[in-house]
């Protein structure tokens, strides 16, 4: 039986008002891609507008699998608890791009299906890319060589050619990823995430500042200008687990013309002081740069606190001008001893806390969203 899609049309808060209720004037935002599709520009405008009244809850791979299920039609740990899908669907482009695509045909078919269903429901899509190491053949955490970025940037090298083939695969997928309305689906794309850390082949121990910036620009230029991908909102997402300053967020910043969305992956545990500090800094940078912002990854692995969602998520996020917060995945498990989960699921002790967070006026889930793919009234894009 085909999935009965529920489209999101209502809103918890009146758009166009700030946290205190005062009117806000129109703004003009600038995007990396001047030829972005109408739907992509509209999504970008709404990312800016929605953070005035609240934030969207998201969960990585929420539609693809959950703690005790995989590939179930209409499945979602979030929906199973609160009765609604998350507002943001997060996923990984890696197996679509790199050499694993030949062995991941079934999984990639399911990924695509979930992406389309998310868009058709009115949800917002965001993607990272844990792609393999194109030089060594290892995974994305293979930081054994400091030459990967340098080889990618060397035109005509074997690694350069391989990396461009991977980008070709991504471009083909993105340009043919369409909703039931026939329109190309916009995606908040965050390449080379957590670049502040040392564990990835693109991270701080494997690239120089100049190499990272050049790699970022090369990737954006190739997708946008060479391959004609015009459905991406480019997001940077440094890892910010400890209390950070504004300068920390600008670590290897590729330039205002190459960043649309300012995120942070903040695995601060239950340390609200760290989280609030970083939220304040991120919000300040967002206003200064006139770019929407949000928490692109967070969570506590295997958490059991009953009040987690109200105390450690909703309270710190309140009034911070974030457009979204995305928790990491709930791994599909067969053994209860495997505690690799970062969000709620049926039977978890935080269920009641999650439902209370869901019912708050400043949290957006799927059914709360305005039409994210129609331009916000108070925003102009150039």
Coordinates of C-alpha atoms in Angstrom, one line a residue:
X1 CA 0.0 0.0 0.0
X2 CA 1.5 3.4 -0.9
X3 CA 2.2 5.8 1.9
X4 CA -0.5 8.3 2.6
X5 CA 1.4 11.6 2.8
X6 CA 0.3 14.3 5.2
X7 CA 1.3 17.8 4.0
X8 CA 2.3 20.3 6.6
X9 CA 0.4 23.6 6.3
X10 CA -0.1 25.0 9.8
X11 CA 2.2 27.1 12.0
X12 CA 2.5 27.3 15.8
X13 CA 3.6 30.9 15.8
X14 CA 2.7 33.9 13.8
X15 CA 5.4 34.6 11.2
X16 CA 7.0 38.0 10.9
X17 CA 7.2 38.6 14.7
X18 CA 10.3 38.5 16.8
X19 CA 10.5 36.7 20.1
X20 CA 9.1 39.7 21.9
X21 CA 6.3 40.1 19.4
X22 CA 7.5 43.3 17.8
X23 CA 7.3 43.7 14.0
X24 CA 10.4 43.0 12.0
X25 CA 11.3 44.7 8.7
X26 CA 12.1 43.0 5.4
X27 CA 15.7 41.8 4.8
X28 CA 17.8 40.9 1.8
X29 CA 19.9 37.8 2.0
X30 CA 22.7 36.7 -0.3
X31 CA 23.2 33.1 -1.5
X32 CA 26.2 31.2 -2.8
X33 CA 24.3 30.2 -5.9
X34 CA 22.8 33.1 -7.7
X35 CA 21.0 30.7 -10.0
X36 CA 19.4 28.7 -7.2
X37 CA 16.0 27.3 -8.0
X38 CA 12.9 29.1 -6.8
X39 CA 12.2 26.4 -4.2
X40 CA 15.8 26.6 -2.9
X41 CA 15.6 30.4 -2.5
X42 CA 12.3 30.0 -0.8
X43 CA 13.6 27.5 1.6
X44 CA 16.5 29.7 2.4
X45 CA 14.2 32.7 3.1
X46 CA 12.1 30.5 5.5
X47 CA 15.2 29.3 7.3
X48 CA 15.9 32.9 8.2
X49 CA 12.3 33.7 9.0
X50 CA 11.4 30.7 11.1
X51 CA 14.2 31.3 13.6
X52 CA 12.4 34.5 14.8
X53 CA 9.6 32.4 16.4
X54 CA 11.1 29.0 17.1
X55 CA 13.3 26.1 15.8
X56 CA 12.7 23.0 13.8
X57 CA 13.4 19.6 15.3
X58 CA 15.3 17.2 13.1
X59 CA 16.7 13.6 13.4
X60 CA 19.3 11.9 11.3
X61 CA 17.9 9.0 9.2
X62 CA 14.6 9.2 11.0
X63 CA 12.6 7.9 8.1
X64 CA 15.0 5.2 7.0
X65 CA 15.3 3.2 10.2
X66 CA 14.8 3.4 13.9
X67 CA 16.0 1.5 17.0
X68 CA 13.9 -1.5 16.4
X69 CA 12.9 -1.3 12.7
X70 CA 14.4 -0.8 9.3
X71 CA 12.7 0.3 6.1
X72 CA 9.2 0.1 7.5
X73 CA 6.6 2.0 5.4
X74 CA 6.0 5.4 7.1
X75 CA 8.4 4.5 9.9
X76 CA 9.8 7.1 12.3
X77 CA 10.8 6.9 15.9
X78 CA 9.8 10.5 16.3
X79 CA 6.3 10.0 15.0
X80 CA 5.9 6.8 17.0
X81 CA 6.4 8.9 20.2
X82 CA 4.7 12.2 19.5
X83 CA 2.4 11.4 16.5
X84 CA 4.2 13.7 14.0
X85 CA 7.3 13.5 11.8
X86 CA 10.3 15.7 12.5
X87 CA 10.5 19.0 10.6
X88 CA 14.0 18.2 9.4
X89 CA 15.2 15.0 7.8
X90 CA 18.9 14.5 7.9
X91 CA 20.8 11.9 5.9
X92 CA 24.2 11.1 4.3
X93 CA 25.1 11.4 0.6
X94 CA 28.3 9.3 1.0
X95 CA 27.1 5.9 -0.3
X96 CA 25.4 7.7 -3.2
X97 CA 28.7 9.4 -4.2
X98 CA 31.7 7.1 -3.6
X99 CA 32.6 3.6 -4.6
X100 CA 30.1 2.1 -2.3
X101 CA 27.2 3.0 -4.6
X102 CA 27.6 -0.3 -6.5
X103 CA 27.1 -2.3 -3.3
X104 CA 24.5 0.0 -1.7
X105 CA 21.8 -0.1 -4.4
X106 CA 19.0 -1.3 -2.1
X107 CA 19.9 1.1 0.7
X108 CA 20.2 4.0 -1.8
X109 CA 16.8 3.2 -3.3
X110 CA 15.4 3.5 0.2
X111 CA 17.3 6.7 0.9
X112 CA 15.9 8.3 -2.2
X113 CA 12.4 7.1 -1.3
X114 CA 12.7 8.7 2.2
X115 CA 14.0 12.0 0.7
X116 CA 11.1 12.3 -1.7
X117 CA 8.6 11.4 1.0
X118 CA 10.1 14.0 3.4
X119 CA 9.9 16.7 0.7
X120 CA 6.3 15.7 -0.2
X121 CA 5.3 16.1 3.5
X122 CA 6.8 19.6 3.5
X123 CA 9.8 18.7 5.6
X124 CA 13.3 20.3 5.3
X125 CA 16.2 18.1 4.0
X126 CA 19.8 18.3 5.1
X127 CA 22.8 16.1 4.1
X128 CA 26.3 15.5 5.2
X129 CA 28.8 13.3 3.3
X130 CA 31.0 10.7 5.1
X131 CA 32.8 9.9 1.9
X132 CA 35.7 7.5 1.7
X133 CA 39.3 8.7 1.4
X134 CA 39.9 9.0 -2.4
X135 CA 43.6 8.7 -2.0
X136 CA 44.2 5.8 0.4
X137 CA 41.0 3.9 -0.2
X138 CA 40.1 4.0 3.5
X139 CA 37.0 5.4 5.0
X140 CA 36.2 9.1 5.9
X141 CA 38.0 8.7 9.2
X142 CA 41.3 7.5 7.6
X143 CA 43.5 10.5 8.4
X144 CA 46.7 8.6 7.7
X145 CA 47.8 10.9 4.8
X146 CA 48.2 14.6 4.7
X147 CA 48.2 14.6 0.9
X148 CA 44.5 13.9 0.2
X149 CA 43.3 17.5 -0.3
X150 CA 46.5 18.4 -2.1
X151 CA 46.0 15.6 -4.6
X152 CA 42.3 16.4 -5.1
X153 CA 43.4 20.0 -6.0
X154 CA 46.0 18.8 -8.4
X155 CA 44.2 18.9 -11.7
X156 CA 44.4 15.7 -13.7
X157 CA 45.8 13.6 -10.8
X158 CA 44.3 10.2 -10.1
X159 CA 42.7 11.4 -6.9
X160 CA 41.4 14.6 -8.6
X161 CA 39.7 12.5 -11.3
X162 CA 38.3 10.0 -8.8
X163 CA 36.9 12.9 -6.6
X164 CA 35.3 14.5 -9.6
X165 CA 33.6 11.2 -10.5
X166 CA 32.2 11.1 -7.0
X167 CA 30.9 14.7 -7.4
X168 CA 29.5 13.7 -10.8
X169 CA 27.5 11.0 -9.1
X170 CA 26.2 13.5 -6.5
X171 CA 25.3 16.0 -9.1
X172 CA 23.4 13.5 -11.2
X173 CA 21.5 12.4 -8.1
X174 CA 20.8 15.9 -6.9
X175 CA 19.6 17.1 -10.3
X176 CA 17.2 14.2 -10.6
X177 CA 15.9 14.2 -7.1
X178 CA 12.4 15.4 -7.6
X179 CA 9.3 15.5 -5.5
X180 CA 5.8 14.4 -6.7
X181 CA 5.3 18.0 -7.9
X182 CA 8.1 17.4 -10.5
X183 CA 10.4 20.0 -8.9
X184 CA 14.0 19.4 -7.9
X185 CA 14.2 19.0 -4.1
X186 CA 16.4 21.6 -2.2
X187 CA 18.9 20.2 0.3
X188 CA 20.9 22.0 3.0
X189 CA 24.3 20.4 2.1
X190 CA 27.2 20.5 4.6
X191 CA 30.3 19.0 3.0
X192 CA 33.5 18.4 5.1
X193 CA 31.6 18.8 8.4
X194 CA 33.4 18.8 11.7
X195 CA 36.5 20.1 9.9
X196 CA 37.8 21.6 13.2
X197 CA 38.6 18.1 14.4
X198 CA 41.4 15.7 13.3
X199 CA 39.6 12.5 12.6
X200 CA 38.5 13.0 9.0
X201 CA 40.8 13.1 5.9
X202 CA 39.7 16.7 5.4
X203 CA 40.2 17.6 9.0
X204 CA 42.6 19.8 10.9
X205 CA 45.5 17.3 11.0
X206 CA 45.4 16.4 7.3
X207 CA 44.9 19.8 5.6
X208 CA 46.4 23.2 5.8
X209 CA 44.1 26.2 6.2
X210 CA 44.7 27.1 2.5
X211 CA 44.1 23.5 1.3
X212 CA 40.8 23.2 3.2
X213 CA 39.5 26.6 1.9
X214 CA 40.5 25.6 -1.6
X215 CA 38.9 22.2 -1.3
X216 CA 35.6 23.7 -0.1
X217 CA 35.6 26.3 -3.0
X218 CA 36.6 23.6 -5.5
X219 CA 33.7 21.4 -4.4
X220 CA 31.1 24.3 -4.5
X221 CA 32.4 25.6 -7.9
X222 CA 32.4 22.2 -9.5
X223 CA 28.8 21.3 -8.3
X224 CA 27.4 24.7 -9.0
X225 CA 29.2 25.9 -12.1
X226 CA 30.4 22.8 -13.9
X227 CA 27.6 20.3 -13.1
X228 CA 24.7 22.8 -12.8
X229 CA 23.5 21.8 -9.3
X230 CA 21.2 24.7 -8.2
X231 CA 19.3 23.0 -5.4
X232 CA 21.9 23.2 -2.6
X233 CA 22.1 25.5 0.4
X234 CA 25.8 25.3 1.5
X235 CA 26.2 24.9 5.2
X236 CA 29.4 24.9 7.3
X237 CA 29.4 22.9 10.5
X238 CA 32.4 23.0 12.7
X239 CA 32.5 20.7 15.8
X240 CA 31.9 22.8 18.9
X241 CA 31.8 20.5 22.0
X242 CA 33.5 22.9 24.4
X243 CA 32.8 26.6 25.1
X244 CA 33.8 28.5 22.0
X245 CA 34.4 32.1 20.8
X246 CA 33.5 33.9 17.6
X247 CA 37.1 33.2 16.3
X248 CA 36.6 29.5 16.8
X249 CA 33.6 29.5 14.5
X250 CA 35.7 31.1 11.8
X251 CA 38.2 28.3 11.8
X252 CA 39.2 27.9 8.1
X253 CA 36.1 29.9 7.1
X254 CA 36.0 29.7 3.2
X255 CA 34.5 33.1 2.8
X256 CA 31.1 34.7 3.0
X257 CA 30.5 34.1 -0.7
X258 CA 30.9 30.3 -0.1
X259 CA 28.7 29.8 3.0
X260 CA 24.9 30.0 3.1
X261 CA 24.1 28.5 6.5
X262 CA 26.1 28.5 9.7
X263 CA 25.8 25.3 11.7
X264 CA 27.6 23.6 14.6
X265 CA 27.9 20.0 15.6
X266 CA 27.7 20.3 19.3
X267 CA 28.0 17.1 21.3
X268 CA 28.3 18.9 24.7
X269 CA 26.6 16.1 26.7
X270 CA 24.3 17.6 29.3
X271 CA 26.5 20.6 29.9
X272 CA 23.9 23.4 29.4
X273 CA 26.5 26.1 30.1
X274 CA 28.6 25.0 27.1
X275 CA 25.6 24.7 24.9
X276 CA 24.1 28.1 25.8
X277 CA 27.5 29.8 25.4
X278 CA 27.9 28.3 21.9
X279 CA 24.3 29.0 20.9
X280 CA 24.8 32.7 21.9
X281 CA 28.0 32.9 19.8
X282 CA 26.3 31.2 16.8
X283 CA 23.3 33.5 17.0
X284 CA 25.5 36.6 17.1
X285 CA 27.5 35.4 14.1
X286 CA 24.2 34.7 12.2
X287 CA 23.0 38.2 12.8
X288 CA 26.4 39.7 11.8
X289 CA 26.7 37.7 8.6
X290 CA 23.0 37.8 7.8
X291 CA 22.9 34.0 7.3
X292 CA 20.5 31.6 9.0
X293 CA 22.0 29.2 11.6
X294 CA 21.3 26.1 13.6
X295 CA 22.5 23.0 15.5
X296 CA 23.4 20.6 12.7
X297 CA 24.2 17.7 15.0
X298 CA 23.8 17.1 18.7
X299 CA 22.8 14.5 21.2
X300 CA 24.0 12.2 24.0
X301 CA 24.7 8.6 23.0
X302 CA 22.6 6.2 25.1
X303 CA 21.1 8.9 27.3
X304 CA 18.6 7.9 29.9
X305 CA 17.6 11.1 31.6
X306 CA 13.8 11.4 31.8
X307 CA 13.8 15.2 31.5
X308 CA 16.5 15.4 28.8
X309 CA 14.3 17.2 26.1
X310 CA 13.0 19.9 28.4
X311 CA 16.1 20.5 30.4
X312 CA 18.9 20.0 28.0
X313 CA 17.4 20.8 24.6
X314 CA 14.2 23.0 24.9
X315 CA 15.5 25.3 27.7
X316 CA 18.9 26.1 26.1
X317 CA 17.3 26.6 22.7
X318 CA 14.5 28.9 23.8
X319 CA 14.9 32.4 22.3
X320 CA 18.3 31.7 20.6
X321 CA 17.3 32.5 17.0
X322 CA 18.1 29.0 15.7
X323 CA 16.3 27.7 12.7
X324 CA 16.9 24.0 13.5
X325 CA 18.3 21.4 15.8
X326 CA 19.2 17.9 14.5
X327 CA 19.9 15.0 16.8
X328 CA 22.1 12.1 15.5
X329 CA 20.7 8.7 14.5
X330 CA 19.0 5.9 16.4
X331 CA 20.9 2.9 15.1
X332 CA 18.8 -0.1 14.1
X333 CA 19.8 -2.8 16.6
X334 CA 18.9 -6.4 17.4
X335 CA 20.7 -6.4 20.8
X336 CA 19.5 -4.2 23.7
X337 CA 23.1 -3.9 24.9
X338 CA 23.8 -1.7 21.9
X339 CA 23.1 1.8 23.1
X340 CA 24.0 3.7 19.9
X341 CA 21.0 6.1 19.9
X342 CA 20.7 9.8 20.2
X343 CA 17.0 10.5 20.2
X344 CA 13.7 9.3 21.6
X345 CA 12.0 6.0 20.6
X346 CA 9.0 4.1 22.0
X347 CA 9.7 2.8 25.5
X348 CA 12.5 5.3 26.2
X349 CA 12.3 7.0 29.6
X350 CA 12.3 10.5 28.1
X351 CA 9.1 10.0 26.1
X352 CA 7.0 12.3 28.3
X353 CA 9.7 15.0 28.2
X354 CA 9.8 14.7 24.4
X355 CA 6.0 15.1 24.1
X356 CA 6.1 18.2 26.3
X357 CA 8.8 19.6 24.1
X358 CA 6.8 18.8 21.0
X359 CA 3.8 20.7 22.4
X360 CA 5.8 23.9 23.1
X361 CA 4.9 26.9 20.9
X362 CA 8.6 27.4 19.9
X363 CA 9.2 23.9 18.5
X364 CA 8.4 23.0 14.9
X365 CA 7.6 19.5 13.7
X366 CA 6.3 18.6 10.3
X367 CA 2.6 19.5 10.8
X368 CA 3.6 22.8 12.4
X369 CA 5.6 24.1 9.3
X370 CA 4.5 26.8 7.0
X371 CA 5.1 26.2 3.3
X372 CA 8.9 26.1 3.4
X373 CA 9.1 26.1 -0.4
X374 CA 7.2 29.4 -1.0
X375 CA 9.2 32.6 -0.5
X376 CA 8.8 34.3 2.9
X377 CA 7.1 37.7 2.6
X378 CA 9.8 39.6 4.5
X379 CA 12.9 38.2 2.7
X380 CA 14.5 39.1 -0.6
X381 CA 17.3 36.9 -2.0
X382 CA 20.1 38.2 -4.2

